[in-house]
XYZ file of C-alpha atoms in Angstrom:
766
model
C 19.815 29.201 16.028
C 16.488 31.197 16.082
C 14.042 30.779 18.903
C 11.825 27.873 18.034
C 8.123 28.577 17.545
C 6.465 25.461 18.922
C 2.701 24.594 18.761
C 0.718 21.927 20.513
C 0.640 18.482 18.850
C 4.367 18.361 18.012
C 4.583 21.122 15.449
C 7.214 23.766 14.817
C 6.736 26.977 12.770
C 9.512 28.287 10.561
C 10.720 31.434 12.097
C 10.096 33.460 8.857
C 6.968 33.665 6.691
C 5.952 35.048 3.313
C 3.619 38.072 2.954
C 1.133 37.531 0.221
C -0.670 40.612 -0.800
C -1.773 42.909 -3.655
C 0.299 45.655 -5.172
C -2.540 48.266 -4.942
C -4.011 49.753 -1.727
C -7.018 47.839 -0.331
C -9.241 50.897 -0.094
C -9.119 51.346 -3.947
C -12.205 48.980 -4.148
C -14.200 51.355 -1.736
C -14.005 54.003 -4.423
C -16.592 51.962 -6.403
C -19.258 52.244 -3.731
C -20.962 55.615 -4.303
C -21.361 57.480 -1.078
C -24.887 57.537 0.189
C -26.294 55.299 -2.527
C -26.643 52.155 -0.323
C -28.636 53.966 2.424
C -30.875 55.512 -0.196
C -31.467 52.160 -1.790
C -32.562 50.790 1.535
C -35.260 53.442 1.899
C -37.057 53.093 -1.417
C -40.653 51.636 -1.204
C -41.113 47.932 -1.618
C -42.990 48.455 -4.850
C -40.025 50.024 -6.526
C -42.367 52.579 -8.076
C -43.716 56.084 -7.384
C -42.113 59.455 -6.877
C -39.527 58.190 -4.246
C -38.441 55.401 -6.562
C -38.151 57.834 -9.490
C -35.925 60.076 -7.400
C -33.769 57.225 -6.376
C -33.476 56.021 -9.949
C -32.178 59.532 -10.943
C -29.631 59.369 -8.103
C -28.563 55.917 -9.157
C -28.023 57.127 -12.714
C -25.919 60.016 -11.525
C -23.933 57.720 -9.316
C -23.428 55.184 -12.108
C -21.991 57.923 -14.314
C -19.733 59.077 -11.501
C -18.567 55.525 -10.927
C -17.853 55.046 -14.702
C -15.710 58.199 -14.359
C -13.795 56.672 -11.365
C -13.324 53.438 -13.344
C -11.873 55.449 -16.161
C -9.484 57.184 -13.791
C -8.358 53.707 -12.600
C -8.090 52.404 -16.142
C -5.961 55.315 -17.147
C -3.386 54.714 -14.372
C -0.113 53.577 -15.870
C 0.439 50.976 -13.135
C -3.027 49.560 -13.625
C -2.548 49.275 -17.489
C 0.834 47.753 -16.953
C -0.656 45.129 -14.539
C -3.342 44.297 -17.124
C -0.721 44.182 -19.883
C 1.101 41.437 -17.943
C -2.074 39.532 -17.445
C -3.625 39.886 -20.925
C -2.036 42.434 -23.247
C -4.864 42.094 -25.841
C -7.381 43.492 -23.367
C -5.614 46.856 -23.360
C -6.559 47.302 -26.999
C -9.981 45.528 -27.130
C -11.358 46.692 -23.848
C -9.314 49.393 -21.948
C -8.549 51.728 -24.844
C -12.157 52.048 -26.125
C -13.353 52.454 -22.558
C -10.970 55.369 -22.000
C -12.140 57.045 -25.201
C -15.840 56.848 -24.145
C -17.601 59.794 -22.480
C -19.807 58.454 -19.585
C -23.385 59.656 -19.679
C -26.597 58.068 -18.344
C -27.919 57.314 -21.871
C -24.491 56.291 -23.042
C -24.108 53.472 -20.525
C -25.307 50.839 -23.007
C -24.346 47.119 -22.830
C -20.811 47.404 -24.188
C -19.657 50.241 -21.923
C -21.118 48.473 -18.901
C -19.237 45.281 -19.861
C -16.077 47.378 -19.910
C -16.848 48.832 -16.528
C -17.067 45.356 -15.143
C -13.836 44.387 -16.922
C -11.956 47.165 -15.134
C -13.726 46.583 -11.918
C -12.888 42.808 -12.079
C -9.254 43.444 -12.591
C -9.229 46.143 -9.976
C -10.656 43.888 -7.205
C -7.939 41.290 -8.111
C -5.222 43.981 -7.830
C -6.542 45.580 -4.606
C -7.988 42.721 -2.402
C -6.896 39.293 -3.808
C -3.665 37.928 -2.271
C -2.252 36.724 -5.536
C 1.518 36.391 -5.924
C 2.578 37.559 -9.256
C 4.367 40.582 -10.683
C 4.680 43.995 -9.205
C 0.802 43.870 -8.616
C 1.246 40.953 -6.264
C 4.872 41.124 -4.870
C 6.302 38.617 -2.499
C 7.014 39.994 0.908
C 8.794 38.576 3.852
C 8.471 38.706 7.632
C 9.796 37.042 10.854
C 8.507 36.084 14.209
C 10.122 38.128 16.933
C 9.387 36.991 20.500
C 11.185 40.102 21.811
C 8.191 42.368 20.864
C 4.559 42.351 21.603
C 2.823 43.486 18.471
C 3.533 43.676 14.783
C 6.132 46.118 13.446
C 6.164 47.089 9.705
C 9.272 48.453 8.068
C 7.669 49.901 4.848
C 10.976 50.378 3.016
C 11.453 53.307 0.593
C 9.230 52.059 -2.262
C 6.609 49.510 -2.957
C 8.789 47.034 -4.838
C 12.338 46.280 -3.806
C 13.154 44.232 -6.919
C 11.484 42.863 -10.036
C 12.714 40.107 -12.451
C 11.486 38.969 -15.801
C 11.543 35.255 -16.662
C 11.136 33.339 -19.956
C 8.421 30.717 -19.585
C 9.606 27.142 -19.641
C 7.316 26.103 -22.455
C 8.579 28.935 -24.608
C 12.234 27.914 -24.138
C 11.308 24.250 -24.855
C 9.638 25.526 -28.166
C 12.802 27.262 -29.132
C 14.900 24.197 -28.224
C 12.791 21.979 -30.482
C 13.372 24.411 -33.345
C 17.116 24.567 -32.665
C 17.177 20.738 -32.143
C 15.681 20.190 -35.602
C 19.083 20.924 -37.155
C 20.432 17.568 -38.363
C 24.025 18.722 -37.650
C 23.189 19.143 -33.949
C 22.279 15.454 -33.242
C 25.785 14.134 -33.134
C 26.518 16.499 -30.200
C 23.315 15.725 -28.150
C 23.774 13.255 -25.192
C 21.152 10.457 -25.427
C 19.314 9.422 -22.268
C 17.756 6.162 -21.358
C 13.936 6.509 -20.665
C 13.177 6.155 -16.912
C 10.982 3.075 -17.439
C 13.491 1.006 -19.459
C 15.141 -1.462 -17.298
C 18.426 -3.198 -18.401
C 19.310 -6.498 -16.567
C 20.722 -9.822 -17.450
C 21.403 -8.891 -21.064
C 17.748 -7.908 -21.606
C 15.778 -4.657 -21.917
C 12.271 -4.482 -20.504
C 9.603 -1.846 -20.705
C 6.230 -1.950 -18.838
C 3.567 -3.626 -21.093
C 6.008 -4.888 -23.679
C 7.819 -8.158 -24.243
C 11.343 -8.430 -22.811
C 13.986 -8.082 -25.546
C 17.397 -9.544 -25.619
C 20.165 -7.233 -26.614
C 23.728 -7.838 -27.949
C 26.554 -7.086 -25.444
C 27.933 -4.105 -27.428
C 24.479 -2.668 -27.792
C 23.812 -3.127 -24.119
C 26.985 -1.259 -23.344
C 25.823 1.658 -25.586
C 22.540 1.751 -23.796
C 24.139 1.745 -20.509
C 26.236 4.743 -21.460
C 23.117 6.735 -22.534
C 22.990 8.740 -19.297
C 22.332 12.202 -20.659
C 25.872 13.392 -20.063
C 27.917 11.737 -22.806
C 27.782 12.841 -26.350
C 27.713 10.147 -29.054
C 31.343 10.574 -29.868
C 32.303 9.848 -26.261
C 30.020 6.760 -26.333
C 31.689 5.644 -29.503
C 35.087 5.903 -27.983
C 34.092 4.215 -24.747
C 32.789 1.192 -26.651
C 35.408 1.220 -29.327
C 33.025 1.417 -32.234
C 32.900 3.754 -35.204
C 30.806 6.853 -34.737
C 28.373 6.181 -37.648
C 27.616 2.707 -36.253
C 26.824 4.169 -32.776
C 24.642 6.898 -34.428
C 22.606 4.110 -36.145
C 22.338 2.144 -32.990
C 21.050 5.217 -31.136
C 18.520 5.835 -33.762
C 17.224 2.286 -33.473
C 16.942 2.657 -29.630
C 14.902 5.843 -30.119
C 12.554 3.849 -32.335
C 12.387 1.082 -29.660
C 11.613 3.753 -27.059
C 14.729 2.854 -25.076
C 16.084 6.324 -25.162
C 15.376 9.982 -25.905
C 17.894 11.795 -28.078
C 16.959 15.379 -28.444
C 17.817 18.856 -27.044
C 16.015 18.627 -23.644
C 16.170 21.731 -21.429
C 16.249 20.756 -17.642
C 13.503 22.265 -15.443
C 14.431 25.321 -13.573
C 13.574 28.949 -12.755
C 15.811 30.121 -15.623
C 15.275 27.715 -18.559
C 17.107 30.021 -20.887
C 20.264 29.710 -18.859
C 19.842 25.929 -18.954
C 19.480 25.970 -22.750
C 22.523 28.304 -23.106
C 24.595 25.832 -21.015
C 23.575 22.920 -23.247
C 24.405 24.810 -26.412
C 27.723 26.105 -25.103
C 28.863 22.428 -24.514
C 28.787 21.879 -28.321
C 32.417 22.187 -29.547
C 31.551 22.762 -33.209
C 31.031 26.574 -33.619
C 29.240 26.113 -36.923
C 26.562 24.029 -35.028
C 26.732 25.964 -31.837
C 26.544 29.534 -32.899
C 23.224 29.478 -34.930
C 21.445 28.062 -31.782
C 23.000 30.593 -29.461
C 22.012 33.426 -31.933
C 18.356 32.367 -31.786
C 18.457 32.203 -27.987
C 20.026 35.617 -27.887
C 17.025 37.019 -29.600
C 14.706 35.946 -26.855
C 17.265 37.041 -24.256
C 17.401 40.573 -25.681
C 13.586 40.703 -25.646
C 13.561 39.625 -22.045
C 15.982 42.469 -21.218
C 13.711 45.071 -22.914
C 10.864 43.719 -20.824
C 12.978 43.934 -17.634
C 13.498 47.746 -18.179
C 9.796 48.437 -18.679
C 8.057 46.251 -16.034
C 5.577 48.881 -14.889
C 5.581 51.227 -17.858
C 2.492 50.381 -20.002
C 3.530 51.778 -23.249
C 7.003 50.500 -23.265
C 5.844 47.169 -21.811
C 3.300 46.709 -24.573
C 5.928 47.534 -27.223
C 8.504 45.023 -25.546
C 5.858 42.300 -25.166
C 4.805 42.769 -28.755
C 8.462 42.621 -29.920
C 9.253 39.488 -27.872
C 6.185 37.679 -29.076
C 6.822 38.528 -32.701
C 10.461 37.370 -32.444
C 9.287 34.163 -30.721
C 6.735 33.310 -33.425
C 9.272 34.018 -36.139
C 11.863 31.731 -34.533
C 9.585 28.897 -33.515
C 6.434 29.043 -35.661
C 4.541 28.560 -32.467
C 1.765 30.906 -31.080
C 3.116 33.318 -28.521
C -0.084 32.928 -26.245
C -1.238 29.542 -25.272
C -5.055 28.987 -25.257
C -6.483 28.957 -21.774
C -8.031 25.674 -20.828
C -7.842 22.446 -18.896
C -4.804 21.349 -20.831
C -2.862 24.514 -20.368
C -0.624 25.233 -17.249
C -0.711 28.673 -15.665
C 2.131 30.320 -17.553
C 0.494 31.047 -20.918
C 2.690 33.832 -22.128
C 6.266 33.792 -23.400
C 7.502 35.736 -20.349
C 6.249 36.740 -16.927
C 7.454 38.800 -14.076
C 7.783 38.427 -10.298
C 8.678 41.006 -7.635
C 9.749 41.309 -4.036
C 7.918 43.720 -1.797
C 10.161 46.314 0.016
C 8.048 46.167 3.202
C 9.090 43.628 5.840
C 7.247 42.449 8.991
C 8.142 41.386 12.541
C 5.335 39.673 14.393
C 5.542 39.446 18.210
C 4.116 37.545 21.062
C 0.515 38.785 20.600
C 0.476 37.005 17.147
C 2.210 33.911 18.563
C -0.284 33.612 21.416
C -3.258 34.071 19.113
C -1.811 31.332 16.856
C -1.817 28.721 19.562
C -5.088 26.924 18.481
C -3.474 26.481 14.994
C -1.789 23.344 16.496
C -5.171 21.639 16.768
C -5.856 22.174 13.091
C -2.349 20.916 12.169
C -2.988 17.774 14.335
C -6.200 17.079 12.409
C -4.190 17.573 9.107
C -1.805 15.001 10.205
C -4.748 12.605 10.884
C -5.890 13.338 7.388
C -2.589 12.467 5.775
C -2.214 9.354 7.925
C -5.440 8.055 6.680
C -4.541 8.844 3.131
C -1.200 7.078 3.639
C -2.919 3.985 4.970
C -5.234 3.854 1.922
C -2.323 4.187 -0.474
C -0.274 1.694 1.222
C -3.085 -0.853 0.881
C -3.894 -0.037 -2.857
C -0.221 0.255 -3.976
C 0.695 -2.710 -1.938
C -1.888 -4.857 -3.670
C -0.411 -3.750 -7.079
C 3.079 -4.584 -5.857
C 2.106 -8.089 -4.728
C 0.529 -8.777 -8.109
C 3.707 -7.896 -9.848
C 5.855 -9.806 -7.455
C 3.920 -12.887 -8.141
C 4.818 -12.505 -11.793
C 8.443 -11.746 -11.622
C 11.530 -12.106 -9.394
C 12.058 -8.414 -8.893
C 9.709 -5.310 -9.043
C 11.165 -2.012 -10.135
C 9.611 1.311 -9.280
C 8.853 2.354 -12.912
C 6.803 -0.896 -13.489
C 4.868 -0.373 -10.201
C 4.200 3.293 -11.048
C 2.793 2.335 -14.485
C 0.607 -0.331 -12.788
C -0.748 2.275 -10.422
C -1.893 4.821 -13.153
C -3.553 7.173 -12.789
C -1.234 8.025 -9.859
C -1.105 7.739 -7.073
C -3.577 4.845 -7.715
C -7.056 4.333 -9.157
C -9.678 5.392 -6.707
C -7.505 7.890 -4.844
C -9.963 10.773 -5.124
C -12.762 8.569 -3.742
C -10.671 7.596 -0.803
C -9.885 11.249 -0.168
C -13.550 12.176 -0.439
C -14.422 9.527 2.181
C -11.600 10.579 4.554
C -12.475 14.175 4.195
C -16.111 13.488 5.093
C -14.979 11.719 8.213
C -12.694 14.643 9.127
C -15.585 17.043 8.825
C -17.837 14.676 10.899
C -15.296 14.650 13.743
C -14.871 18.397 13.792
C -18.667 18.962 13.718
C -18.862 16.836 16.842
C -16.093 18.938 18.552
C -17.585 22.267 17.512
C -21.113 21.113 18.308
C -22.678 24.250 16.834
C -26.348 24.723 17.785
C -28.722 24.626 14.803
C -28.805 27.947 13.007
C -25.885 29.407 14.984
C -24.091 32.346 13.422
C -21.109 32.497 15.823
C -19.541 29.699 17.854
C -16.824 30.637 20.481
C -14.687 27.896 21.941
C -11.736 27.771 24.250
C -8.710 25.844 23.421
C -8.581 24.383 26.867
C -12.172 23.303 26.525
C -11.862 21.263 23.364
C -8.252 20.036 23.786
C -9.180 16.569 25.046
C -11.767 16.145 22.293
C -9.192 17.061 19.607
C -6.685 14.662 21.049
C -9.147 11.782 21.159
C -10.321 12.534 17.631
C -7.022 13.253 15.812
C -3.890 12.936 17.879
C -1.371 10.248 16.760
C 2.164 10.195 15.444
C 2.806 10.832 11.756
C 3.288 7.857 9.498
C 2.790 9.522 6.080
C 5.192 10.365 3.276
C 8.006 12.895 3.704
C 6.161 15.909 2.315
C 3.248 15.130 4.679
C 5.433 16.429 7.425
C 4.651 19.958 6.074
C 1.592 22.075 6.321
C 1.379 25.663 4.944
C -1.360 27.773 6.650
C -2.434 31.127 5.502
C -3.368 33.426 8.367
C -4.630 37.006 8.654
C -3.823 39.510 11.333
C -7.027 41.449 12.033
C -7.342 44.634 14.100
C -9.260 47.968 13.924
C -6.204 49.987 12.854
C -2.495 49.794 12.405
C -1.800 51.161 15.887
C -3.872 48.350 17.359
C -1.796 45.774 15.489
C 1.354 47.453 16.785
C 0.053 47.153 20.258
C -0.837 43.568 19.691
C -4.547 44.156 20.028
C -5.563 41.736 17.281
C -7.130 38.497 16.398
C -5.968 35.812 13.839
C -8.098 34.415 11.023
C -7.115 31.048 9.452
C -7.482 31.092 5.727
C -6.490 28.158 3.655
C -4.487 25.224 5.263
C -2.389 23.695 2.490
C -1.841 20.152 3.647
C 1.252 17.984 2.942
C 3.242 20.637 1.278
C 5.782 23.412 1.996
C 4.558 26.230 -0.346
C 7.627 28.329 0.316
C 9.439 25.562 -1.529
C 7.981 26.970 -4.736
C 10.337 28.646 -7.146
C 8.272 31.943 -7.111
C 8.967 32.304 -3.318
C 12.557 31.076 -3.438
C 13.556 33.303 -6.360
C 12.134 36.345 -4.559
C 13.773 35.727 -1.208
C 16.641 38.125 -0.382
C 18.700 35.314 1.106
C 17.339 31.974 -0.265
C 20.017 30.126 1.720
C 17.974 30.755 4.820
C 15.106 28.702 3.323
C 17.571 25.878 2.610
C 18.901 26.063 6.217
C 15.345 25.511 7.440
C 15.008 22.553 5.086
C 18.226 21.101 6.530
C 16.727 21.444 10.062
C 13.649 19.505 8.967
C 15.615 16.873 7.036
C 19.251 16.673 8.112
C 19.820 13.660 5.861
C 18.919 13.027 2.327
C 15.308 12.701 1.030
C 14.051 10.866 -2.029
C 11.805 13.078 -4.211
C 10.049 12.147 -7.452
C 11.169 14.042 -10.557
C 8.297 16.167 -11.702
C 7.244 17.076 -15.177
C 7.793 20.703 -16.187
C 4.113 21.332 -16.355
C 0.938 19.508 -15.269
C -2.073 21.455 -16.432
C -4.492 19.560 -14.219
C -2.554 20.415 -11.092
C -1.902 24.045 -12.285
C 1.828 23.138 -12.228
C 4.448 25.115 -13.959
C 7.953 26.381 -13.538
C 6.814 29.120 -11.185
C 5.555 26.748 -8.437
C 8.100 23.877 -9.041
C 9.983 22.804 -5.949
C 13.162 24.789 -5.596
C 14.546 23.585 -2.178
C 15.890 20.289 -3.211
C 19.499 19.870 -2.189
C 22.499 17.955 -3.785
C 22.079 15.342 -0.961
C 18.573 14.558 -2.015
C 17.824 11.824 -4.501
C 15.751 12.673 -7.446
C 13.912 9.740 -9.140
C 12.644 9.971 -12.690
C 9.582 7.743 -13.168
C 8.007 8.738 -16.462
C 9.891 11.683 -17.833
C 13.325 13.095 -17.063
C 13.072 16.803 -16.326
C 16.218 17.405 -14.201
C 19.735 17.975 -15.275
C 21.313 14.439 -15.832
C 24.628 15.872 -14.566
C 23.022 16.414 -11.145
C 24.339 14.092 -8.471
C 21.972 11.480 -7.030
C 19.657 11.504 -10.039
C 18.367 8.041 -10.823
C 15.865 6.371 -13.170
C 12.730 4.604 -11.835
C 13.637 1.372 -13.667
C 16.930 1.163 -11.606
C 15.025 1.499 -8.319
C 13.797 -1.636 -6.715
C 10.674 -2.054 -4.606
C 10.905 -4.528 -1.704
C 8.918 -5.513 1.247
C 10.977 -5.285 4.541
C 9.603 -5.861 7.935
C 6.044 -5.601 6.544
C 6.745 -2.211 4.866
C 7.300 -1.456 1.206
C 10.607 0.373 0.560
C 12.619 1.790 -2.303
C 16.073 0.421 -2.734
C 18.144 2.849 -4.845
C 21.196 1.752 -6.910
C 23.625 2.984 -4.271
C 21.799 0.936 -1.549
C 19.938 3.858 0.056
C 16.506 2.828 1.315
C 13.393 5.048 1.657
C 9.717 4.556 2.283
C 7.807 3.739 -0.958
C 5.240 6.487 -0.453
C 7.913 9.258 -0.549
C 8.183 8.825 -4.284
C 4.439 9.039 -4.680
C 4.462 12.087 -2.485
C 3.402 14.819 -4.899
C 0.598 12.734 -6.284
C -0.548 11.962 -2.758
C -0.347 15.582 -1.752
C -2.417 16.550 -4.695
C -5.264 14.502 -3.174
C -5.239 16.263 0.127
C -3.646 19.748 -0.326
C -7.015 21.474 -0.211
C -9.044 18.951 1.776
C -8.795 20.527 5.215
C -12.011 22.522 5.976
C -13.981 23.148 9.004
C -17.046 24.332 7.122
C -19.975 22.030 7.394
C -21.294 20.407 4.249
C -24.659 22.207 4.575
C -25.987 25.468 3.133
C -24.723 27.424 6.106
C -21.558 27.232 8.171
C -21.040 29.530 11.241
C -17.945 31.513 12.109
C -15.894 29.421 14.634
C -13.469 31.052 16.973
C -11.082 29.272 19.277
C -9.717 31.738 21.890
C -8.474 34.560 19.609
C -8.193 32.634 16.400
C -11.083 32.381 13.848
C -10.615 28.954 12.553
C -13.651 29.015 10.041
C -15.311 32.090 8.579
C -19.015 32.155 8.187
C -20.131 30.880 4.738
C -23.333 30.180 2.842
C -24.112 28.076 -0.203
C -26.779 29.125 -2.671
C -28.152 27.719 -5.927
C -27.643 30.262 -8.701
C -31.470 30.561 -9.156
C -31.737 31.622 -5.429
C -30.096 34.890 -6.400
C -33.427 36.156 -7.825
C -32.073 39.635 -8.515
C -29.591 38.250 -10.989
C -32.118 38.249 -13.843
C -33.443 41.818 -13.218
C -32.932 43.804 -16.435
C -33.099 47.330 -14.884
C -29.756 48.012 -13.187
C -31.125 50.229 -10.376
C -33.810 47.571 -9.544
C -31.157 44.914 -9.582
C -29.041 46.847 -7.070
C -31.981 47.386 -4.723
C -33.163 43.745 -4.982
C -29.596 42.558 -4.365
C -29.357 44.508 -1.213
C -32.750 43.121 -0.012
C -31.676 39.647 -0.887
C -28.491 40.240 1.109
C -30.527 41.513 4.104
C -32.958 38.554 3.913
C -29.963 36.218 4.340
C -28.142 38.668 6.730
C -24.928 38.611 4.752
C -22.125 41.062 5.428
C -21.373 43.932 3.144
C -18.058 42.405 1.922
C -17.775 38.779 0.751
C -15.856 36.503 -1.479
C -17.763 34.372 -3.961
C -16.669 30.993 -5.396
C -18.519 29.749 -8.522
C -17.827 26.563 -10.374
C -18.260 28.474 -13.487
C -15.614 31.024 -12.698
C -11.770 30.564 -12.662
C -11.087 32.282 -9.357
C -12.895 33.576 -6.240
C -14.049 37.178 -6.597
C -14.882 39.973 -4.289
C -18.309 41.475 -3.934
C -19.275 44.751 -2.083
C -23.054 44.956 -1.833
C -22.789 48.680 -1.560
C -21.265 48.844 -5.019
C -23.457 48.482 -8.115
C -20.641 47.403 -10.263
C -19.738 44.495 -7.986
C -23.369 43.600 -7.703
C -23.580 43.390 -11.518
C -20.483 41.136 -11.553
C -22.133 38.797 -9.037
C -25.439 38.806 -11.032
C -23.582 37.875 -14.229
C -21.731 35.099 -12.455
C -25.056 33.693 -11.042
C -26.592 33.759 -14.544
C -23.557 32.121 -16.098
C -23.535 29.350 -13.487
C -27.202 28.710 -13.986
C -26.693 28.342 -17.644
C -23.818 25.979 -17.327
C -25.168 23.920 -14.479
C -28.484 24.735 -12.884
C -27.832 22.324 -9.981
C -24.518 23.863 -9.019
C -24.109 26.217 -6.067
C -22.225 29.451 -5.318
C -20.264 29.606 -2.084
C -20.268 32.938 -0.349
C -17.805 33.608 2.441
C -17.507 36.567 4.713
C -14.509 38.728 4.068
C -12.371 38.927 7.122
C -10.413 41.133 7.335
C -12.331 43.819 5.341
C -10.755 46.400 2.939
C -11.065 48.878 5.909
C -8.838 46.714 8.193
C -5.341 47.108 6.854
C -2.077 47.359 8.627
C 0.591 46.591 6.137
C 1.705 49.976 4.839
C 3.995 51.293 2.148
C 6.448 54.114 2.179
C 3.629 56.600 1.588
C 1.411 55.264 4.371
C -1.145 53.464 2.135
C -2.628 50.283 3.568
C -2.539 46.902 1.881
C -4.338 43.700 2.457
C -2.108 40.676 3.157
C -1.911 37.212 4.554
C 1.010 35.380 6.292
C 1.980 32.231 4.524
C 3.365 30.035 7.272
C 5.312 26.743 7.147
C 4.647 24.169 9.916
C 6.751 21.033 10.215
C 5.829 17.909 12.068
C 8.196 16.983 14.877
C 6.467 13.733 15.744
C 8.320 11.699 13.263
C 11.947 11.468 12.028
C 13.085 11.212 8.433
C 12.172 8.429 6.055
C 14.415 5.451 6.719
């Protein structure tokens, strides 16, 4: 048993954590800040005219040409082009190739070459300083807490990436399954499955919102046998009816929406393996082999990708070949359009990797983490309030149904609560988040205009307890919080000594993010993660069966939960995405909702009882996952430090029109005006910017003209789309110069530690 890492407020940290960091050294972005240009810009006369200005303008032009050359060096790197190829293969031809063939000159830097400079710079900041987790350019690393040491020890390994794997996207395998399933000869071998919301009781079938229908005894028996594991022939044998009669009955049940009868691939990290298993169960080789042959085409394409993960030319050829084969097989586009209705995995295949470097963090990090317990306690208060609101709203819906019928099943209640978890959930979450901020503001008690607020944990402990401390009473997932933290020091040696501070990044509430498939699949011993889950939940849990993709939640096979265990119950409420052969897999219509001792509970067919909110867990988590924030709601929020932990970085909010330099047409003037705007607001050199008009936060270095240009363009775009919207600017902490995670060559990388905290103040759901 590893030494427990305990925090105040009844929280335990998992002894291991994930390292989320880029696959390119952090100092790569510093190459785009021309040496000496920023000090020169700060010395030019206010009028931006005259001989001194003319001299600076010439220096700026020369620096811009040199920077264009640097960007060409970056764009020409095989690993950079391979990384872009995985993200958007078309960009290599439309943007990168013409940029590489261009000869940079001051007069040649017209609009299109500058756009391509910004394209390369934008990808470069993502690959160097964004802690994304994808591919070899964002490999998953692992570390452990080690109370036997003081500082942080890094074992860099013998290469950057220990292992890489290529996966076929779930949506692509589903498209192939639909094409294979269109073969009329296949249907007699496909096991039908009752839909999760069709309830069979007392000789009748009921669906939410439709009249109850009586059903003949032999048809009821056929329907009861539609469990997704029995082929039509097996059902016919069990009910002692001719197969053609059973096939006709099944078709009628499809039309009644009582069953689904198609080639459905269970959700999982390897959907191609699931499809292969389904096809191999078909005994007729004349039906089985054509489907397997089509699947083998994609499998071979995936193997070609696996051998060319970081080789751009081979990668492009392999991607093109796989996509062409996919289109030929399915008649479906190989790239899904990006938009609100598209989940993250847009391509036919993707890659994930494991970082070779590993980390051990000692007592200096653990000591600095101590104030985290206060933040976790506030997060528990947040989930408790959401749980109370949900119990009241869902309870009202339950009582309405109970007044209309003798029993209430989960599927019917779920449908009544649409959109889940219930109407008005977002407004409740807004109200509760506002109260959370208000309570924290009283505790922090920052003087007006303060830039830095330093507090002691001992000094605010009583106030935190009074404001937030109470036992947990939320859903099962609410026992987890996943904080992102940064270890900050002046140099790697300081980190090794333990001379460091901690910065709290995002606090992901009511979720264990290491449960996601992308982390579990990249762990060298995934059983260890399951062992930690067993410590947290020694008994079974009830978990809702999730759809394969939910675009609004950015949900896909990469971040699906992967630490469910055979002892856990999976409940299908709307769609059935798990393997029907899995033990303890039940349909929502077969689960009863009852009120016992003033509490709504689920009663499963085997008699197991769980809290009702557990099955609404993922929908509830979606309402709170990103709700924890210590920033004030105003235009400025100070940096707040408790002991040796920065719990809130300094941030600012600006209307797009306030960035007056953004509309400046002359690039050199824009750069100078941007620096003066920065000085007027006393912003740091390095920041991250969030714009409602941009898909992701982006890095800005005010010493770098190309990143100033990217910021200006984002401001113009936001002003066009919504003049009332605001940009959020947050200090970058740590900066690209403060790296301690090294590779085998000694290069430094940015990273964050993705922790898992589990609440010890409550037991399992009963």
